[in-house]
Coordinates of C-alpha atoms and ligand atoms in Angstrom, one line a residue:
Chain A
X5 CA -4.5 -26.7 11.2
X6 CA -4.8 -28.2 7.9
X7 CA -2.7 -30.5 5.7
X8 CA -1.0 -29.6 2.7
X9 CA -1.1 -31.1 -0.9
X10 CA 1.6 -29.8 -3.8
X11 CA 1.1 -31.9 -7.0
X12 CA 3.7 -31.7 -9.8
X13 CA 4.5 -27.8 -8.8
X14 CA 6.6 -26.0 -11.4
X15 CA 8.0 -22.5 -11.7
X16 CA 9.4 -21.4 -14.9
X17 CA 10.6 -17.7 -14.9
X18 CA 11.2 -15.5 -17.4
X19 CA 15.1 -14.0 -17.3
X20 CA 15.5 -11.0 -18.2
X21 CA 19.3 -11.1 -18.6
X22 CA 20.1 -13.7 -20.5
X23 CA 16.1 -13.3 -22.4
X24 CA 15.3 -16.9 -22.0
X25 CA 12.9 -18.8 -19.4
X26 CA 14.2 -20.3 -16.4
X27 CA 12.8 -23.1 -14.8
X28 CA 13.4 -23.3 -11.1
X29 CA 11.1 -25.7 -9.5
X30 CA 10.4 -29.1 -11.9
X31 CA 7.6 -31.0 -11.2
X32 CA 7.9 -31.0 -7.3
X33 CA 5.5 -33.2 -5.3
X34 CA 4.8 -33.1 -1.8
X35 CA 2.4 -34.2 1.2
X36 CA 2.4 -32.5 4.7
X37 CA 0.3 -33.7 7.1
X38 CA -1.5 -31.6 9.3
X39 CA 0.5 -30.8 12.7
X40 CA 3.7 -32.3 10.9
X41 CA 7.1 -30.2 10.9
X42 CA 8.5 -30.8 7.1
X43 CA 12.4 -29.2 6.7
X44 CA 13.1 -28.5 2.7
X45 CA 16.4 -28.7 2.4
X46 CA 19.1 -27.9 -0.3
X47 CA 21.9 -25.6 -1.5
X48 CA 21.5 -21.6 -2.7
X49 CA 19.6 -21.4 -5.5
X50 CA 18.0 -24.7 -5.7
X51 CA 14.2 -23.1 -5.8
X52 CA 13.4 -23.0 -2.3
X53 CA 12.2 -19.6 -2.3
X54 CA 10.7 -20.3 -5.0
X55 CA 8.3 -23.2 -3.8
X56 CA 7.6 -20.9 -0.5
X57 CA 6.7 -18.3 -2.0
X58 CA 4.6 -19.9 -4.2
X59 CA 2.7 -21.3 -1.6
X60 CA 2.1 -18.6 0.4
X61 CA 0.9 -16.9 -2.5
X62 CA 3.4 -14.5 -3.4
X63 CA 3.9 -15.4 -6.7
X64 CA 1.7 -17.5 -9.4
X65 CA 2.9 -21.1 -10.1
X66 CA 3.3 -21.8 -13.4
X67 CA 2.2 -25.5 -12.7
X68 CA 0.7 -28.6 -10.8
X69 CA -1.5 -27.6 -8.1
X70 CA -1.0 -26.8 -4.1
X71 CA -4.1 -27.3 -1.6
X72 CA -4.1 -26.8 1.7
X73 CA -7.0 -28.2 3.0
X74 CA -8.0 -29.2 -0.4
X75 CA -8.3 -26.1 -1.5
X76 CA -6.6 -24.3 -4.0
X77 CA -4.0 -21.3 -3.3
X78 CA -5.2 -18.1 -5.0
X79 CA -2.8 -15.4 -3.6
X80 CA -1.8 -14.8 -0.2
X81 CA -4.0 -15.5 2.3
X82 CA -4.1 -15.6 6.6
X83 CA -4.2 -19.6 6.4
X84 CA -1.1 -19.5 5.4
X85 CA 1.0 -17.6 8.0
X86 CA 5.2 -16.6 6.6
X87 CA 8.6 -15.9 8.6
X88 CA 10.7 -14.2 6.4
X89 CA 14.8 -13.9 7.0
X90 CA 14.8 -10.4 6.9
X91 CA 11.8 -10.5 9.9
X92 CA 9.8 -7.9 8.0
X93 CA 7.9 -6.5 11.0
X94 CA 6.4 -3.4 11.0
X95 CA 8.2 -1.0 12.4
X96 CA 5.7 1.9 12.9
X97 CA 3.7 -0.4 15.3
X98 CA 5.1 -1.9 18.8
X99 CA 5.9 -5.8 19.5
X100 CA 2.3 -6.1 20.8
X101 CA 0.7 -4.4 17.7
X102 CA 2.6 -6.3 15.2
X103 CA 1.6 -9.8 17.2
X104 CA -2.1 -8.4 17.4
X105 CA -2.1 -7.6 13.5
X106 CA -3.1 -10.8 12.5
X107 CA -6.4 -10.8 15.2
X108 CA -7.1 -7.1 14.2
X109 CA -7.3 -7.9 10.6
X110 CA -9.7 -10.9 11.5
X111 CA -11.7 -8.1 13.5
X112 CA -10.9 -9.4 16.6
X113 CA -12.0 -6.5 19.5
X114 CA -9.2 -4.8 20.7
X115 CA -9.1 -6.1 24.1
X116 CA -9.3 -9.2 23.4
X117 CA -6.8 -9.4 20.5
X118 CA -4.3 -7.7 23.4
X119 CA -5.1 -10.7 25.2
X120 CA -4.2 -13.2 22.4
X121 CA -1.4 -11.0 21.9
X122 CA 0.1 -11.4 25.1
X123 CA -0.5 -15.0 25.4
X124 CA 1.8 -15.3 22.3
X125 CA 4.4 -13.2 23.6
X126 CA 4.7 -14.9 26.8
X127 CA 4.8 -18.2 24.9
X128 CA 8.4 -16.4 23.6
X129 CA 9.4 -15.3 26.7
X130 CA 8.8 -11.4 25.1
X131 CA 6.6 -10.2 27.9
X132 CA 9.1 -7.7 29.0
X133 CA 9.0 -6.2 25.3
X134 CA 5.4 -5.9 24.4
X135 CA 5.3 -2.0 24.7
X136 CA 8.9 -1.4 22.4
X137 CA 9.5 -0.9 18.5
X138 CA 10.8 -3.6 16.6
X139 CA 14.0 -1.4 16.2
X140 CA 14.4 -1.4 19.8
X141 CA 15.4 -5.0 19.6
X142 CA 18.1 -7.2 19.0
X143 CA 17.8 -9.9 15.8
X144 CA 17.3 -12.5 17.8
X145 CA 14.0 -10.8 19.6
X146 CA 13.0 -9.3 16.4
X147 CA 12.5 -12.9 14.6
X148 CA 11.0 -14.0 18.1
X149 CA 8.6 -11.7 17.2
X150 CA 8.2 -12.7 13.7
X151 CA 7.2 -16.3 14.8
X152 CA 4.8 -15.4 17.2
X153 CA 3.2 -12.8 15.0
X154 CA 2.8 -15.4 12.5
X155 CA 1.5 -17.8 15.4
X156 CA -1.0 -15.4 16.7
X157 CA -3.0 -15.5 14.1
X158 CA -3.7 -19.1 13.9
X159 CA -2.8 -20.0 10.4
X160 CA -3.5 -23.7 9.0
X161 CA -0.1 -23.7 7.6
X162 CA 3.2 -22.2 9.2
X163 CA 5.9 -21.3 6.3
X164 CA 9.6 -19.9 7.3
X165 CA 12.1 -19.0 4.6
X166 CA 15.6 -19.5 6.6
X167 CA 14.2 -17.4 9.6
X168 CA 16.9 -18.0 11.5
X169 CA 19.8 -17.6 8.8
X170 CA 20.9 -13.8 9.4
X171 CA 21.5 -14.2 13.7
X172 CA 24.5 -14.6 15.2
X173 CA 25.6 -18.7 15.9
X174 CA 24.5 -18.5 19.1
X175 CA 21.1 -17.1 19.2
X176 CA 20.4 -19.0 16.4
X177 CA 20.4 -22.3 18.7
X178 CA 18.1 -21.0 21.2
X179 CA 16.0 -20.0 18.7
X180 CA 15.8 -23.2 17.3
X181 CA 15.0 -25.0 20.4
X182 CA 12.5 -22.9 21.3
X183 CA 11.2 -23.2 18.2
X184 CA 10.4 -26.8 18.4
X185 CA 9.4 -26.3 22.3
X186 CA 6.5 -23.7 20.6
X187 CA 5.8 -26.5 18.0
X188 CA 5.3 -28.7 20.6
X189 CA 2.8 -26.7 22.1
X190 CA 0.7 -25.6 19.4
X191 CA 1.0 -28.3 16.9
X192 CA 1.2 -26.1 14.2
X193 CA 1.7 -27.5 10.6
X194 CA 5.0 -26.0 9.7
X195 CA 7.0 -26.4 6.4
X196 CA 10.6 -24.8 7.2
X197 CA 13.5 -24.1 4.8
X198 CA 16.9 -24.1 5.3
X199 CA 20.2 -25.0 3.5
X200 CA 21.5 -25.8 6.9
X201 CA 21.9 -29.3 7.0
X202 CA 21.9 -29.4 11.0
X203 CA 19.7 -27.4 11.5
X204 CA 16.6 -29.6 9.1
X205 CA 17.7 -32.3 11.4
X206 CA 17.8 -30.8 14.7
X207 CA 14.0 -29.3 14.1
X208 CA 12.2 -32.0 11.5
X209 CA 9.9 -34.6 11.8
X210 CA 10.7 -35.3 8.2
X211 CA 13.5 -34.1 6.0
X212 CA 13.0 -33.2 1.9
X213 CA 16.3 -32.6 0.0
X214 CA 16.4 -30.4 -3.0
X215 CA 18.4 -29.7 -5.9
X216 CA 18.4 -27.8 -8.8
X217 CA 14.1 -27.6 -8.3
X218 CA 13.8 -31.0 -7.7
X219 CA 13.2 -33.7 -5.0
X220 CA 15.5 -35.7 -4.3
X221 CA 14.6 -37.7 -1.3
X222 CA 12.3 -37.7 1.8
X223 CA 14.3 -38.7 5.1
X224 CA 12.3 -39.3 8.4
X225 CA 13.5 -38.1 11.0
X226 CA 12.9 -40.2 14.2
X227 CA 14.5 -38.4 17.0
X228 CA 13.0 -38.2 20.2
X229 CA 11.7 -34.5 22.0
X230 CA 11.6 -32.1 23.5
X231 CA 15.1 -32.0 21.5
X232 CA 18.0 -29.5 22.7
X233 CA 22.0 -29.3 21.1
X234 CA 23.1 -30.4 24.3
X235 CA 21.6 -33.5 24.1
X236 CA 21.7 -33.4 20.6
X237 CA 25.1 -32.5 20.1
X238 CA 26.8 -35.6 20.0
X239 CA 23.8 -38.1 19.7
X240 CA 24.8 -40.9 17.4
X241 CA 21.6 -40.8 15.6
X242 CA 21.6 -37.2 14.9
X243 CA 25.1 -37.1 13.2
X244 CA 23.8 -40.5 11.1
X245 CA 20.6 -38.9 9.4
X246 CA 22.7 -35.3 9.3
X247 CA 25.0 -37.4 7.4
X248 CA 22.8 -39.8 5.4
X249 CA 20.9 -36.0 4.4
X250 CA 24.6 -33.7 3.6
X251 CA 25.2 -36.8 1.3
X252 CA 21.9 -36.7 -0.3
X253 CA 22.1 -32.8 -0.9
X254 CA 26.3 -33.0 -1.9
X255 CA 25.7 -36.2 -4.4
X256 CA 22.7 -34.0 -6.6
Chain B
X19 CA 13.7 18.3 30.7
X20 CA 16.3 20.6 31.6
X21 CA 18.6 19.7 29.1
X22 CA 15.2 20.7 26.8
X23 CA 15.5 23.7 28.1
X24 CA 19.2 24.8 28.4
X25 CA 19.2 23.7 24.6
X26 CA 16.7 26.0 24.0
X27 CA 18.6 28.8 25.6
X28 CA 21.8 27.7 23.5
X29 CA 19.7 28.3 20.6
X30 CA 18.3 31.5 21.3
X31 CA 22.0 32.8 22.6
X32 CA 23.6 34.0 19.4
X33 CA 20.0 36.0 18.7
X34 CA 20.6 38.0 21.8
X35 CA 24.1 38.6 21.1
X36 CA 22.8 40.2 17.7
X37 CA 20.5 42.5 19.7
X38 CA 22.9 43.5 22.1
X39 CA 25.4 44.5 19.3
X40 CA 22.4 46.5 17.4
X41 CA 21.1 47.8 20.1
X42 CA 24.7 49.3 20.9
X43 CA 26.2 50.0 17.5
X44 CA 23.3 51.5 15.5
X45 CA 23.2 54.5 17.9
X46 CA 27.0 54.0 18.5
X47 CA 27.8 54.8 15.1
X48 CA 24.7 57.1 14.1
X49 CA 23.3 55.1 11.3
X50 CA 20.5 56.7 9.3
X51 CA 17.3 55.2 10.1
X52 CA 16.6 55.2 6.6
X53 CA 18.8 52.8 6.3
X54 CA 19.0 50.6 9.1
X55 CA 16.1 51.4 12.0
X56 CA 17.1 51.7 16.4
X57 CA 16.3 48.4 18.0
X58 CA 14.1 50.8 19.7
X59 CA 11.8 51.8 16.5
X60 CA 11.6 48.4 15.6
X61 CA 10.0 47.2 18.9
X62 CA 7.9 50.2 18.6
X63 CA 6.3 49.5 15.1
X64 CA 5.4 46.3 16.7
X65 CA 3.6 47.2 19.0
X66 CA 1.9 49.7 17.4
X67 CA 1.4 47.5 14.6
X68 CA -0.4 44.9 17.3
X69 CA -2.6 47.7 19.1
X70 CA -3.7 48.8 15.7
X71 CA -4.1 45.4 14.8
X72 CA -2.4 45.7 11.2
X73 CA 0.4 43.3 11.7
X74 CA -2.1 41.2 12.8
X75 CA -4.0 41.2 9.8
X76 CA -0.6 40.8 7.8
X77 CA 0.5 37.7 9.7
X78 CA -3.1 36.2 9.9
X79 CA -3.6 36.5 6.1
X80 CA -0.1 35.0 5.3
X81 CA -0.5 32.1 7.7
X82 CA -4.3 31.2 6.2
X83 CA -2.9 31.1 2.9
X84 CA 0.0 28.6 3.7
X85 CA -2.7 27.0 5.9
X86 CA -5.1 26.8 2.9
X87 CA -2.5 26.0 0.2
X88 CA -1.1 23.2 2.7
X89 CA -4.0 21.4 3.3
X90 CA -5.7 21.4 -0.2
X91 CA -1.8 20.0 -1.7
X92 CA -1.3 16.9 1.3
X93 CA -5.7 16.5 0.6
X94 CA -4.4 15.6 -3.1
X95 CA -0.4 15.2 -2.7
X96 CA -0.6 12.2 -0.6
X97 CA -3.5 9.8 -1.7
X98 CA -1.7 10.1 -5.3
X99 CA 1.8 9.9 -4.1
X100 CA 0.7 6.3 -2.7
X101 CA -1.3 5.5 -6.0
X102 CA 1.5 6.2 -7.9
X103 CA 3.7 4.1 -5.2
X104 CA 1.9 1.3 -5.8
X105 CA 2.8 0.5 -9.1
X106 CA 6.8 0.7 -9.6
X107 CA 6.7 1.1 -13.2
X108 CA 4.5 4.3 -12.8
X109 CA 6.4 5.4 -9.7
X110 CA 9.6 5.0 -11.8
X111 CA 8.3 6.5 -15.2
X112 CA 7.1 9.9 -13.1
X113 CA 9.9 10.3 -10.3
X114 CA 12.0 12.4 -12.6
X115 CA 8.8 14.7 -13.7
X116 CA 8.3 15.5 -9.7
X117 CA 11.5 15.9 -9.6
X118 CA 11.8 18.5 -12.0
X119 CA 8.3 20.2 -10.9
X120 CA 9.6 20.3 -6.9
X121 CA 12.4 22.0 -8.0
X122 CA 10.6 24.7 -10.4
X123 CA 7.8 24.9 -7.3
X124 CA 7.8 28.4 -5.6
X125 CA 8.0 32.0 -7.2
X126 CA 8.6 31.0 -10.8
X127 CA 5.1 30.3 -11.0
X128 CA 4.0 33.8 -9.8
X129 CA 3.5 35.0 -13.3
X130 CA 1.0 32.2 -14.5
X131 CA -0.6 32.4 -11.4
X132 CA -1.4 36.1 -11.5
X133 CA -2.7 35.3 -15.1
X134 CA -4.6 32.6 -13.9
X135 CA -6.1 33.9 -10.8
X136 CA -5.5 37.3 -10.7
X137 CA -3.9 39.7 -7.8
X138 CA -4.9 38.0 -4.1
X139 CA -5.8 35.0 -2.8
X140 CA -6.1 32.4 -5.4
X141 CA -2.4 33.3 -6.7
X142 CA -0.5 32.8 -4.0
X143 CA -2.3 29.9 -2.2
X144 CA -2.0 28.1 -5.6
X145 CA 2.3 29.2 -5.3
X146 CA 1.9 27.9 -1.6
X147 CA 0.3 24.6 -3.3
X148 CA 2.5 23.9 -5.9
X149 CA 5.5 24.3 -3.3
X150 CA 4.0 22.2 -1.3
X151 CA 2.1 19.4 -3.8
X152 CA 5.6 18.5 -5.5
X153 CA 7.8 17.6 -3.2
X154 CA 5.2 15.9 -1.0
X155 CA 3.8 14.0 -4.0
X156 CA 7.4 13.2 -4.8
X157 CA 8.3 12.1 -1.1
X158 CA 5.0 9.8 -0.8
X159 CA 6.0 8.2 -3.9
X160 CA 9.1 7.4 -2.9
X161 CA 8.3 6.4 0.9
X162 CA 5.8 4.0 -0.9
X163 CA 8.7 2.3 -2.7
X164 CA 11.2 2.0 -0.1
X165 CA 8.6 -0.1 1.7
X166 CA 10.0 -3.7 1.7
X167 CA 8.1 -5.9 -0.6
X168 CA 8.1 -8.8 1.9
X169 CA 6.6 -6.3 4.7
X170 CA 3.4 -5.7 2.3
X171 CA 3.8 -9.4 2.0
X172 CA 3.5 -10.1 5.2
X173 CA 0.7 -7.8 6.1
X174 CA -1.0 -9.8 2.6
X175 CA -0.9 -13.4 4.6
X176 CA -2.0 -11.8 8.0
X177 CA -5.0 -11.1 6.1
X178 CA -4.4 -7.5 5.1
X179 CA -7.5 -6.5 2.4
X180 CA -6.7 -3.3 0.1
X181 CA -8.0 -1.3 2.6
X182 CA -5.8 -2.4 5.4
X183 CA -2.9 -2.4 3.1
X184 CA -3.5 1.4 2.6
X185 CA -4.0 2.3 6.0
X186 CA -2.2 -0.1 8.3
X187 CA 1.2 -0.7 5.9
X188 CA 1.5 2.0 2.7
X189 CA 0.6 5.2 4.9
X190 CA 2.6 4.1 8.0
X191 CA 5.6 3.6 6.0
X192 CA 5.7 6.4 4.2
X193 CA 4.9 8.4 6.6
X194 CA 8.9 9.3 7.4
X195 CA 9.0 10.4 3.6
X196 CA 6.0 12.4 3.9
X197 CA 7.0 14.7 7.2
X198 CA 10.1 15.1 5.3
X199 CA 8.4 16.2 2.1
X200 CA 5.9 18.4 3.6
X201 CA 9.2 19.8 5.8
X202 CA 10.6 20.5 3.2
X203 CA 8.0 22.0 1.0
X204 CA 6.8 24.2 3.5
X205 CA 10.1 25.7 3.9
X206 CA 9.7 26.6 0.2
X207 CA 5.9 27.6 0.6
X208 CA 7.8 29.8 3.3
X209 CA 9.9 31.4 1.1
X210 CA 7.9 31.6 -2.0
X211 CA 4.8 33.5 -0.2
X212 CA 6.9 36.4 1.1
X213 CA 8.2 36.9 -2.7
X214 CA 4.3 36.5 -4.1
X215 CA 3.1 38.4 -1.4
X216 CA 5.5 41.4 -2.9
X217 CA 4.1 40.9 -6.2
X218 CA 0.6 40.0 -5.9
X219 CA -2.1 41.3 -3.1
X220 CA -2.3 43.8 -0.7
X221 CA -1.9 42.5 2.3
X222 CA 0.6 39.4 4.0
X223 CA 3.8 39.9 5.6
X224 CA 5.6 40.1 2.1
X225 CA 3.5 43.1 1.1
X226 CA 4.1 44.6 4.3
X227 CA 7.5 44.8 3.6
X228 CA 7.3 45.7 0.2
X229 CA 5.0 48.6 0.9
X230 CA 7.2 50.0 3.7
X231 CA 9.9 50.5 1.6
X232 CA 7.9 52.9 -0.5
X233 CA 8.2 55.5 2.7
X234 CA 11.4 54.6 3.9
X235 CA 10.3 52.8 6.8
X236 CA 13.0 50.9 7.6
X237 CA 11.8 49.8 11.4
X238 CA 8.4 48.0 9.4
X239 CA 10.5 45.9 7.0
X240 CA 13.1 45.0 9.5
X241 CA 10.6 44.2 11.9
X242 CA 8.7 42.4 9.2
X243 CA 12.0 40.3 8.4
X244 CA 12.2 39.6 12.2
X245 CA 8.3 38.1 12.5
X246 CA 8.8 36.3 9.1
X247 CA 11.8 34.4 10.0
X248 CA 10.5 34.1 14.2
X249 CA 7.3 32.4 12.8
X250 CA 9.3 29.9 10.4
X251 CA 11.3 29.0 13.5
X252 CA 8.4 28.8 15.6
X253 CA 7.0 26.5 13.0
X254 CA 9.3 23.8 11.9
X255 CA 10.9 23.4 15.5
X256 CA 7.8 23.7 17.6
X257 CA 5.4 21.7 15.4
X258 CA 7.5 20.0 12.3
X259 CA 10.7 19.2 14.5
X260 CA 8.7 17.3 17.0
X261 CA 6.3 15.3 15.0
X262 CA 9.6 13.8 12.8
X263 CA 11.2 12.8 15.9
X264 CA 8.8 11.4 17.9
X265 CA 7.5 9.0 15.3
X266 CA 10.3 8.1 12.9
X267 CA 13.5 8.7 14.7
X268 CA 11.5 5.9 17.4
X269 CA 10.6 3.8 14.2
X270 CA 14.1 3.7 13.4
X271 CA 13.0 4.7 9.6
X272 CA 15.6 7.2 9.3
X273 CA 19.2 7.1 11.1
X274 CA 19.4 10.1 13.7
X275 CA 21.2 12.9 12.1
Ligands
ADP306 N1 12.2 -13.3 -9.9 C1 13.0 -14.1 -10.6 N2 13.3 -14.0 -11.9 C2 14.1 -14.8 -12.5 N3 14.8 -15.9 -11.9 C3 14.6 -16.0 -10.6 C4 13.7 -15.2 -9.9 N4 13.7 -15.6 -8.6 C5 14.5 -16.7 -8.5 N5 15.0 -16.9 -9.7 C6 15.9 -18.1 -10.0 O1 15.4 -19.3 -9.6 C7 16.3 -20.1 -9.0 C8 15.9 -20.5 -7.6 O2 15.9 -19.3 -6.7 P1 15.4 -19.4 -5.2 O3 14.1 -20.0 -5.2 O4 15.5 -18.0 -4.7 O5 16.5 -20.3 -4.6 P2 16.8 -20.6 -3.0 O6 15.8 -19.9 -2.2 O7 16.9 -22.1 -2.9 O8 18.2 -20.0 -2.8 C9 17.6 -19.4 -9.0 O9 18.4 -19.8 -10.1 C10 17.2 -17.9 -9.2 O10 18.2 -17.3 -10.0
MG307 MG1 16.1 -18.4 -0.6

C-alpha cells in the first residue's frame, strides 16, 4: 500500500457535438494517505469519472501530475486495482478464476494463486460460489466478486467508480458494511466515488465534495468502527457531517 | 440423460415416418425407378457403395476438403478478425466489406476458382475457404467489439500485458461470435461444396450425384442426398451444437434461444 499524490489535475476533452473543448476536471488537488479511505463526492456529471479514470490509467490527463508512491501514472497498471459499476468480470472464467486473474497475471503458480484466491473469497463470504460463472450470480455477489478480485491482487491503491450504484437498496447496505469490515482488515488505500451523500459518510475516513471539476471542500469524517446502519442510522453525528456535506455539494 | 435421449428419438421421428411412407407408397403406386428409386435400391447402393469402398472415397474426399478449407480460413480468419477488432475505426470502416463478401461467399466463386486453380482440389477447398473465412472474419470482428471496454480495462489494471489481453480477454470473448460464425459458415461451406463438387472434380459426394444422373441412377443420387444431409446433421448437432452450448449458453454471452 502506497499513498497517493494528485497535483493541479485537469481534463479538458474535446466535444465532438458541440466542436469545442470541454473541461471537466479544473486544477484538482489531492493527498491520500496510504491505508486511508477517501469518498469523492458530487452530483452527475461533475468529473468524477473523469478523475478515476484518469488515475487508473484509462485515459491521459491533460494536466498536473498524479503519483502514487511518487511515481508517475503512465497507463493502467496492477498497483492500481478498479471496481467498476457495471462489475465488468469476465464471464468466460468462474468466480475463482476471475479472483485468481490478478495472481496469474503476476505469474503466481496455479496452486498457490487458488490459495490466495480462496482466502479472498472467504473474506466475502463467496466460498460457496468459487466454482460458478459470474452469470450464475445475483448483482450483489457479482460486485462481491468485483472487490475481491480487485483485492486479490494486492494493489497499492484501491479505486471504485459507484460500485455499489446499480443493486437493489438493500444489498447495497450490506455491501457497504462489509465493505468497510474488508477495509478494516486489509488496510487498503481506497479512493471511492459516489454521488450518494450517505453513503461517502457511512464508508469515509475523509470526505471530498465536487462540483463542476472542482474541489470544493475536504470534510473529516470522525465516526467510530466497525460502523453498521443500525447503529448508524440514527446517530447524531452521522446525520450532522451527512448534512454539513449535502449542503457543501447543493450550495456549488 | 433420458430426456437427452427421448429428444433424440423426437428428432429422429418424422425421419421414420418419411421412410415408412416411401417404403409403402413408392411400390404402392409403381413409380418408375428412374424417377424416384425403392427404399430397398437405395439401401442397396449403399452398401454396395461401402463394400466397394466408392462411397467411401466420395465422402472421405468431401469431408478433407471442408476439413482442409476450414482449418486454413479460422488459421487466418480469426487472428485478423481480432486485429481488425482492436481498433474500432478499422473494425467499423471494413464491417460492411465482410459483410458484403460473407454474403457473396459460396458457389459464385466457382468460376474464378476453376480459373484460378483449375478442376479438383484447390478449387473447391478455396469455395470451402471463402465460405468459411468471411463470415468468421466478420463474426471475430464483431465479437471483439462487443467486448466491454471496461472489461479489457479491467484485465489492463490486473496487470494484463498484450499478450494476456489476446489470450485471456479478446479470444475468450469473442469466442461466442466465433462458434457462431464458423456455424454458420460451415453451413454454407456445406452447401457450396456439393454445387462445386458438380462442377469441378471427379470425385466428392456432389460429383457422385451429378454423375449418377448421367445413367439414370436414381437410388445413387437419392442415396447421395440422404448421406449429404445425415452428415450435416451429424455435424452441427453432434460437434457444433454442443460446443456453443456448453461454453456460451453457461457464459451467459448469448440469451438461450
Ligand atoms: N469522452 C468524453 N468526451 C467528451 N466529454 C466527456 C467525455 N467523458 C465525460 N465527458 C464530460 O465530462 C464531464 C464529467 O463527466 P464524468 O467524469 O463522467 O462525470 P461523473 O462521473 O461525475 O458523472 C461531463 O460533462 C461529461 O459530459
Ligand atoms: Mg460517473
Amino acid at each position: 500500500m502506497k499513498d497517493l499524490t494528485i497535483r493541479n489535475l485537469s481534463k479538458t476533452y474535446f466535444d465532438p457535438y458541440v466542436g469545442t473543448n470541454v473541461t471537466a476536471v479544473h486544477d484538482v488537488s489531492l493527498k491520500v494517505e496510504q491505508g486511508e479511505f477517501v469518498c469523492i463526492v458530487g452530483p452527475s456529471g461533475c468529473g468524477k469519472t473523469t478523475i478515476l479514470n484518469m488515475i487508473a490509467g484509462f485515459i491521459p490527463h491533460t494536466g498536473g501530475e498524479i503519483l502514487v508512491g511518487g511515481r508517475p501514472v503512465k497507463g493502467p497498471g496492477p498497483d492500481r486495482g478498479v471496481v467498476f459499476q457495471s462489475f465488468a468480470l469476465f464471464p468466460w472464467r468462474t468466480v475463482l478464476e476471475n479472483v485468481a486473474f490478478g495472481p496469474k497475471m503476476r505469474g503466481v503458480r496455479k496452486v498457490e494463486r487458488e490459495k490466495i484466491a480462496h482466502e479472498y473469497l472467504a473474506l466475502a463470504k463467496l466460498t460457496e460460489a468459487a466454482g460458478r460463472y459470474p452469470a450464475e450470480l445475483s448483482g450483489g455477489m457479482q460486485q462481491r466478486v468485483g472487490v475481491v478480485r480487485a483485492l486479490a491482487n494486492e494493489p497499492d491503491v484501491l479505486l471504485m467508480d459507484e460500485p455499489f450504484a446499480s443493486v437493489d437498496a438493500q444489498t447495497r447496505m450490506t455491501l457497504q458494511e462489509e465493505l468497510t469490515r474488508i477495509w478494516q482488515e486489509k488496510r487498503p488505500t481506497v479512493i471511492f466515488i459516489t454521488h450518494d451523500v450517505a453513503e461517502a459518510v457511512f464508508l469515509a475516513n475523509r470526505v471530498v465534495a465536487l462540483s463542476k471539476g472542482r474541489v470544493l471542500d475536504d470534510i473529516a469524517v470522525d465516526l467510530p468502527r466497525p460502523r453498521s446502519w443500525d447503529a448508524l442510522n440514527d446517530d447524531a453525528r452521522f446525520k450532522e457531517l451527512s448534512g454539513r456535506v449535502l449542503q457543501l455539494v447543493r450550495s456549488a | 440423460m433420458l430426456w437427452r435421449l427421448s429428444s433424440a428419438l423426437w428428432f429422429c421421428a418424422p425421419f421414420v415416418v418419411l421412410l415408412i411412407l416411401w417404403a409403402v407408397f413408392i411400390p404402392y403406386f409403381d413409380v418408375n425407378p428412374r424417377l424416384f428409386p425403392h427404399l430397398s435400391s437405395v439401401i442397396q447402393a449403399g452398401i454396395e457403395g461401402i463394400k466397394d469402398g466408392t462411397l467411401i472415397q466420395h465422402i472421405g474426399a468431401s469431408l478433407l476438403r471442408v476439413a482442409v478449407g476450414t482449418v486454413l480460413a479460422l488459421l487466418i480468419a480469426i487472428p485478423l478478425g481480432i486485429a481488425m477488432g482492436v481498433s474500432p475505426i478499422i473494425s467499423s470502416f471494413l464491417t460492411p466489406l465482410f459483410r458484403f463478401f460473407s454474403v457473396l461467399a459460396g458457389i459464385a466463386w466457382i468460376p474464378i476458382a476453376t480459373l484460378w486453380f483449375g478442376y479438383g482440389f484447390g478449387a473447391i477447398t478455396f469455395v470451402i475457404f471463402n465460405a468459411v473465412f468471411f463470415i468468421v472474419t466478420y463474426n471475430t470482428l464483431l465479437g471483439v467489439s462487443t467486448i466491454p471496454l471496461q472489461v479489457r480495462n479491467a484485465a489492463a489494471s490486473l496487470g494484463a500485458g498484450r499478450w494476456a489481453m489476446l489470450t485471456e480477454v479478446l479470444l475468450p470473448g469473442a469466442l461466442p461470435n466465433i462458434v457462431t460464425g464458423i456455424r454458420t459458415g460451415l453451413g454454407f461451406a456445406w452447401r457450396g461444396l456439393i454445387a462445386a463438387e458438380m462442377i469441378a472434380t471427379n470425385v466428392g459426394l456432389g460429383y457422385m450425384l451429378f454423375v449418377a444422373r448421367d445413367f439414370y441412377r436414381t437410388e445413387v443420387i437419392v442415396l447421395g442426398m440422404i448421406v449429404i444431409g445425415v452428415l450435416w446433421l451429424l455435424l452441427d448437432r453432434l460437434v457444433l451444437a454442443p460446443i456453443e452450448r456448453a461454453t456460451i449458453e453457461r457464459w451467459g454471452m448469448v440469451q438461450r434461444a
